[in-house]
PDB file of C-alpha atoms in Angstrom:
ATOM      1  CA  UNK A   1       0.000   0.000   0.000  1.00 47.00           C
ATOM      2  CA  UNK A   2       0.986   3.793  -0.849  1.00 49.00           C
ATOM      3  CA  UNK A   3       0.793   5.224   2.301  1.00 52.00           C
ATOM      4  CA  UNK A   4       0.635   8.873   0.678  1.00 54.00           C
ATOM      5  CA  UNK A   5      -2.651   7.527  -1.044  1.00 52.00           C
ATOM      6  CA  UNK A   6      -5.454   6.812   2.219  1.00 55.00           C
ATOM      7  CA  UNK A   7      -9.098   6.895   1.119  1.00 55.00           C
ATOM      8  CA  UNK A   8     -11.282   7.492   4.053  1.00 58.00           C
ATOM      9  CA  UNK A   9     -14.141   5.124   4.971  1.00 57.00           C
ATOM     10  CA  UNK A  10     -12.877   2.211   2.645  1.00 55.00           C
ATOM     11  CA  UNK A  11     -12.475  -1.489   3.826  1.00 62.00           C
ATOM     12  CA  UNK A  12      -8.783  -2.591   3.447  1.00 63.00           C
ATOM     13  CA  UNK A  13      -9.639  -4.871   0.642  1.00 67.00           C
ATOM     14  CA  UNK A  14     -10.906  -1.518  -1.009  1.00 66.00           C
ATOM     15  CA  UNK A  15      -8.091   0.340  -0.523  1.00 61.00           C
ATOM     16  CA  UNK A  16      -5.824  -2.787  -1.765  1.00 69.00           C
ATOM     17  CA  UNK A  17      -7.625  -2.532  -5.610  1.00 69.00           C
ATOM     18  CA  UNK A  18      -7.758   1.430  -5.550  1.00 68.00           C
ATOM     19  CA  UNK A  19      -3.843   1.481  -4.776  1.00 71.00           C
ATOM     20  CA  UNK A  20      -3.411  -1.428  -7.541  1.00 74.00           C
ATOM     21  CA  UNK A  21      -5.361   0.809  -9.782  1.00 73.00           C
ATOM     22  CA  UNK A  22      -3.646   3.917  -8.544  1.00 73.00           C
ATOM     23  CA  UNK A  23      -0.484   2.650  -9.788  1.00 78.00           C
ATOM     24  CA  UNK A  24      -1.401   0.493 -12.982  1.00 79.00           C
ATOM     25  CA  UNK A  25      -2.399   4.399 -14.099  1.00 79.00           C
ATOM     26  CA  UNK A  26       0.902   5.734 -13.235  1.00 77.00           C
ATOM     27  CA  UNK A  27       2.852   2.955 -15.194  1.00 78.00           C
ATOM     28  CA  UNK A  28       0.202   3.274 -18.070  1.00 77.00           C
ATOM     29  CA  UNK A  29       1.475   7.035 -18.211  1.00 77.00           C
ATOM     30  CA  UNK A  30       4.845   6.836 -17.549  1.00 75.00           C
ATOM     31  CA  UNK A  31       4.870   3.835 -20.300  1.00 74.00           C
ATOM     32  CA  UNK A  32       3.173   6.840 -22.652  1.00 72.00           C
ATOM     33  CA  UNK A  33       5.287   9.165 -22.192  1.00 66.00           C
ATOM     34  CA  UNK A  34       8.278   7.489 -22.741  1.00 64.00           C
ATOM     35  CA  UNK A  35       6.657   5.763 -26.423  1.00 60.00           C
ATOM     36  CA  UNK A  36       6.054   9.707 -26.941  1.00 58.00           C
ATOM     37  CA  UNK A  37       9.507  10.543 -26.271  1.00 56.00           C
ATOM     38  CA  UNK A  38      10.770   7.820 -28.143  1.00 55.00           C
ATOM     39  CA  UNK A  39       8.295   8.659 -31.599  1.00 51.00           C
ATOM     40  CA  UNK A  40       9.456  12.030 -31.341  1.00 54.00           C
ATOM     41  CA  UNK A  41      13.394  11.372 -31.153  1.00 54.00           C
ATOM     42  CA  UNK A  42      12.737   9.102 -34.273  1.00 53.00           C
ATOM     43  CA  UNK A  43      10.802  11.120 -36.270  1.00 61.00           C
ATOM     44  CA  UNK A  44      12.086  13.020 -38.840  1.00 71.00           C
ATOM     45  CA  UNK A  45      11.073  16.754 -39.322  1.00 77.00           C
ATOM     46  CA  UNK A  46       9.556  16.722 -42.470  1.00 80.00           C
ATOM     47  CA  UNK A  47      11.035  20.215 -43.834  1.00 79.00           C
ATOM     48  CA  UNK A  48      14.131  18.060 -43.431  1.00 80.00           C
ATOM     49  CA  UNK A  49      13.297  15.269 -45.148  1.00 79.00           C
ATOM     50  CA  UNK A  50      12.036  17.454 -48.105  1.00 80.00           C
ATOM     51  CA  UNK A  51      15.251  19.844 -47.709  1.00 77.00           C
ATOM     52  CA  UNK A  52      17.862  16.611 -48.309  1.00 79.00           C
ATOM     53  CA  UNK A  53      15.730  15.300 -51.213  1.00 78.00           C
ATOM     54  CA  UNK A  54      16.023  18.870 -52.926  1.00 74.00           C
ATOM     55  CA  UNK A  55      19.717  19.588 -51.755  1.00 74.00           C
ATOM     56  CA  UNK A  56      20.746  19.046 -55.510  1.00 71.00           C
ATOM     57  CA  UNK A  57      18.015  21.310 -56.666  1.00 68.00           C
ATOM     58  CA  UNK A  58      18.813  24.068 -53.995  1.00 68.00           C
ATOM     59  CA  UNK A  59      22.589  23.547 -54.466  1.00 67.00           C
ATOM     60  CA  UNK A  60      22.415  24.534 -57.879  1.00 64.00           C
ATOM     61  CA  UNK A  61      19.317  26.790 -58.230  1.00 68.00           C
ATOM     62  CA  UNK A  62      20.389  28.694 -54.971  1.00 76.00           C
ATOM     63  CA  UNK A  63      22.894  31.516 -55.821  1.00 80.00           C
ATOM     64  CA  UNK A  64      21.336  31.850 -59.205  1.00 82.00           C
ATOM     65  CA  UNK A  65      18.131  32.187 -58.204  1.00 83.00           C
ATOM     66  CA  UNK A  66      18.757  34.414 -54.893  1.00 84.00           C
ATOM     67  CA  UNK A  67      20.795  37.455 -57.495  1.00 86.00           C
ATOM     68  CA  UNK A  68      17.945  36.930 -60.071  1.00 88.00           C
ATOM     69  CA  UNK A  69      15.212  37.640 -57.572  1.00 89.00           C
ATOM     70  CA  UNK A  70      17.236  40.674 -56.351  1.00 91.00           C
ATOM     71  CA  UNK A  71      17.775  42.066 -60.003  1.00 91.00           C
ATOM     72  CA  UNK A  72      13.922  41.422 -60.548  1.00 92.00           C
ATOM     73  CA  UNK A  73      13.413  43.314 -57.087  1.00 94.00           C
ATOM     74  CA  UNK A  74      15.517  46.140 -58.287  1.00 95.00           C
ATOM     75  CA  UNK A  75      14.583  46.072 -61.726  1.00 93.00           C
ATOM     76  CA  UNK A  76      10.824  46.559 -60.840  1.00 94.00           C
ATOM     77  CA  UNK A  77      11.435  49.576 -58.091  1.00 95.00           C
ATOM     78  CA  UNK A  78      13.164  51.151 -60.613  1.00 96.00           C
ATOM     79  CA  UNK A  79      10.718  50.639 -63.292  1.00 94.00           C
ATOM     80  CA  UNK A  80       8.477  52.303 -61.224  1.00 95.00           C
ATOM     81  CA  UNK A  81      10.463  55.787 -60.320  1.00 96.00           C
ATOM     82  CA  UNK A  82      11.178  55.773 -64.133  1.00 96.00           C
ATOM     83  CA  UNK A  83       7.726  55.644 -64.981  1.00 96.00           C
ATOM     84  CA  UNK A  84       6.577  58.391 -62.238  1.00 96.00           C
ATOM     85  CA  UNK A  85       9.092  60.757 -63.669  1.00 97.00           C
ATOM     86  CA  UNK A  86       7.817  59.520 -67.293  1.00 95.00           C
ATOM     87  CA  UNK A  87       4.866  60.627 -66.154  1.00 96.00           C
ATOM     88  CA  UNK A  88       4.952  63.509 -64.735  1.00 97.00           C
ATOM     89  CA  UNK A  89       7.163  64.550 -67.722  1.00 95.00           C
ATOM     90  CA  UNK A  90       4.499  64.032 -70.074  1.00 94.00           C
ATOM     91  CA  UNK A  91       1.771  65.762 -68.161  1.00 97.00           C
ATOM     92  CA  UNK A  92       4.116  68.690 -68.041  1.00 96.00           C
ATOM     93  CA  UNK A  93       4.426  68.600 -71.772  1.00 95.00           C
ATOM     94  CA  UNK A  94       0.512  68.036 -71.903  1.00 95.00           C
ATOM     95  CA  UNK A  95      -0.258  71.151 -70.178  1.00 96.00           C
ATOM     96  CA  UNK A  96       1.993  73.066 -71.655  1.00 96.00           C
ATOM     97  CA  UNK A  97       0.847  71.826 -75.413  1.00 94.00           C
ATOM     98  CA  UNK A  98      -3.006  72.239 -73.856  1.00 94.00           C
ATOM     99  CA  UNK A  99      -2.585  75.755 -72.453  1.00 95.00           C
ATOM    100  CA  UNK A 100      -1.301  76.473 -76.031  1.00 94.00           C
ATOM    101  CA  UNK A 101       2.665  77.471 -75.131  1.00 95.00           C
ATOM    102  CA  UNK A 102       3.903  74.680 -77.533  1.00 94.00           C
ATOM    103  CA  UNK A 103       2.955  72.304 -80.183  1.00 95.00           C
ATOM    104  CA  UNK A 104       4.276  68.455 -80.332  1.00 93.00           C
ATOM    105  CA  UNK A 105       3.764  65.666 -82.926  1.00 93.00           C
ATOM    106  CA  UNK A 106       2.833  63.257 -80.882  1.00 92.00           C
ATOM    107  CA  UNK A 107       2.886  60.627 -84.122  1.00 93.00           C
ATOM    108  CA  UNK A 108       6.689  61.690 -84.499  1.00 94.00           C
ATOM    109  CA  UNK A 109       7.368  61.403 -81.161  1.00 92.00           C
ATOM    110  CA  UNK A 110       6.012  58.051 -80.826  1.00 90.00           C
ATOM    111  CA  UNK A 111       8.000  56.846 -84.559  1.00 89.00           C
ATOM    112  CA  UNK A 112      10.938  58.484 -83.189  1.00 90.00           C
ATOM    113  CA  UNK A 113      10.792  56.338 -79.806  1.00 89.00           C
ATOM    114  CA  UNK A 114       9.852  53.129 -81.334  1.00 88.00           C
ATOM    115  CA  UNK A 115      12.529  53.475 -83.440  1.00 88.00           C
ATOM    116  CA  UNK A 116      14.983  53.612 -80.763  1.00 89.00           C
ATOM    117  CA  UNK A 117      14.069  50.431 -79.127  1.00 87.00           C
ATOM    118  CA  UNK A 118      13.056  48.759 -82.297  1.00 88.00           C
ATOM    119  CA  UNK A 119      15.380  45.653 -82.685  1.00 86.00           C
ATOM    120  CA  UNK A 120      14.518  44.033 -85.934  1.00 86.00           C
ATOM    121  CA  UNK A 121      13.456  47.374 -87.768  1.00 83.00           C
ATOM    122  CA  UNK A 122       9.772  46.019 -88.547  1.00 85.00           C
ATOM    123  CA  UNK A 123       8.636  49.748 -87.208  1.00 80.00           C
ATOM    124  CA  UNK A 124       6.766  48.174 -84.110  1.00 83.00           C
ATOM    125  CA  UNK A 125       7.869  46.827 -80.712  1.00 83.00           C
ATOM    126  CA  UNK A 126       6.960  43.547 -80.097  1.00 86.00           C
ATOM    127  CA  UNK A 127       8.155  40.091 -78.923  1.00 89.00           C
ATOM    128  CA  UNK A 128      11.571  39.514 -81.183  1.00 89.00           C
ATOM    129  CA  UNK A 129      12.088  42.556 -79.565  1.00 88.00           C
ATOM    130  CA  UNK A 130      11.710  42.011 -76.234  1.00 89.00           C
ATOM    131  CA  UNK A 131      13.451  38.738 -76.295  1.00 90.00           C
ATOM    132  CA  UNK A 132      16.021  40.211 -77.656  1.00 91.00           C
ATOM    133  CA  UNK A 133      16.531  42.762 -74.877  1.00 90.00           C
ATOM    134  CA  UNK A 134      16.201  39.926 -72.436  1.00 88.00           C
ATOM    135  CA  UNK A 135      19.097  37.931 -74.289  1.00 89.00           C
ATOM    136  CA  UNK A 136      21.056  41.378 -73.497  1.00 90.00           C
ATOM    137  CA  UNK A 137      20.133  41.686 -70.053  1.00 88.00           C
ATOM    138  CA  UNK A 138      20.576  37.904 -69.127  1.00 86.00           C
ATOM    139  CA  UNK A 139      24.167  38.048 -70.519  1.00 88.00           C
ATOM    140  CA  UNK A 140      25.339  40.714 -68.587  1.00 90.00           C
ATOM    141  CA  UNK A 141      23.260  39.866 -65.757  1.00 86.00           C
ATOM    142  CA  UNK A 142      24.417  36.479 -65.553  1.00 84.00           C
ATOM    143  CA  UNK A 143      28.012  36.704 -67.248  1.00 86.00           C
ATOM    144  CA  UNK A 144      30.912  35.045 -64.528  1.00 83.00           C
ATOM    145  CA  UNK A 145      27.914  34.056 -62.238  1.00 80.00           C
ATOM    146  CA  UNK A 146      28.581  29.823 -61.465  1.00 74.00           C
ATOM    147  CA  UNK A 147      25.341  27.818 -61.781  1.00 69.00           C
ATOM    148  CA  UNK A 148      23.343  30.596 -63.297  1.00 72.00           C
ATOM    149  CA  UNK A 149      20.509  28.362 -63.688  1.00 74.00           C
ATOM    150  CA  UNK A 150      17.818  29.504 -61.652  1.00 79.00           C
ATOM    151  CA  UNK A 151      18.507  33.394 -62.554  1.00 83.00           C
ATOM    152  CA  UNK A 152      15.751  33.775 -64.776  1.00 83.00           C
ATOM    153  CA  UNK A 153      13.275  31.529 -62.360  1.00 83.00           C
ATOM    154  CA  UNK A 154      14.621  34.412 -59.471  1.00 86.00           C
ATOM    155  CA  UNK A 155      14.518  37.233 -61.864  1.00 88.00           C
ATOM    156  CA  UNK A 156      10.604  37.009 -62.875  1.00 88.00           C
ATOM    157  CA  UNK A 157       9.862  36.116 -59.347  1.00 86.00           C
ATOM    158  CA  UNK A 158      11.193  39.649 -58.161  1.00 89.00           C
ATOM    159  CA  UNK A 159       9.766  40.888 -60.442  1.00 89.00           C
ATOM    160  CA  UNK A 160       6.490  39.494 -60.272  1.00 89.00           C
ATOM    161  CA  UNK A 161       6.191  39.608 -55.830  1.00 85.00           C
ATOM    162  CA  UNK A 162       8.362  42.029 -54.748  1.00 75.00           C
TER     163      UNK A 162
END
């Protein structure tokens, strides 16, 4: 008998099966917590299961990746202060041409810029064009950079969520 554990007003023989109940509880938890301990020492964390089947992956996407999505991240804030002061630019011009000061060909001034970024001289921006500039960009971007792989994967994810 546990003589810490007395329950008043019970026979002897009752006291006998609620101390052999007492203590088939206490083994029945210490038993569980030990299994628990045990599961949890063998069980593998499963970020780190999926991180060791991908360390190839990672190894060589990493570094590429990581400087393309901080070019895309730089290219995009960029973009944007270009096109505020783009903006503003041509709203000055806008009021000025509305409020009668000056006069602008807007026809020529669209020609003129098209022409500037026009790759393949077809008169029109469109895709040749644009992959070409992205050929450009990617070579310098990437040039003496090992495992480059992943910079274009990095790049249009800046750009895209940063």
């Amino acid at each position: 008998q546990n003589p810490n554990f007395r329950l008043c007003g019970l026979s002897d023989s009752s006291q006998d099966l609620a101390t052999k109940q007492y203590s088939t509880i206490q083994n029945k938890r210490r038993q569980t917590s030990t299994t628990k301990a045990t599961m949890t020492e063998n069980k593998e964390d499963p970020v780190n299961a999926i991180l060791e089947k991908a360390k190839p992956i990672i190894a060589k996407l990493g570094f590429g990746s990581l400087v393309g999505y901080c070019s895309g991240m730089a290219l995009k804030k960029i973009g944007k202060a270009v096109a505020v002061v783009i903006g503003i630019g041509f709203m000055g011009v806008q009021a000025a041409v509305s409020a009668g000061y000056i006069d602008v060909d807007w026809k020529k001034v669209q020609d003129d810029a098209i022409a500037q970024v026009d790759t393949n001289n077809d008169g029109k921006l469109d895709e040749e064009d644009l992959k070409t500039y992205w050929a450009k960009v990617k070579k310098v971007l990437t040039n003496g950079i090992p495992d480059a792989g992943g910079f274009s994967l990095g790049f249009f994810y800046g750009v895209k969520y940063s």
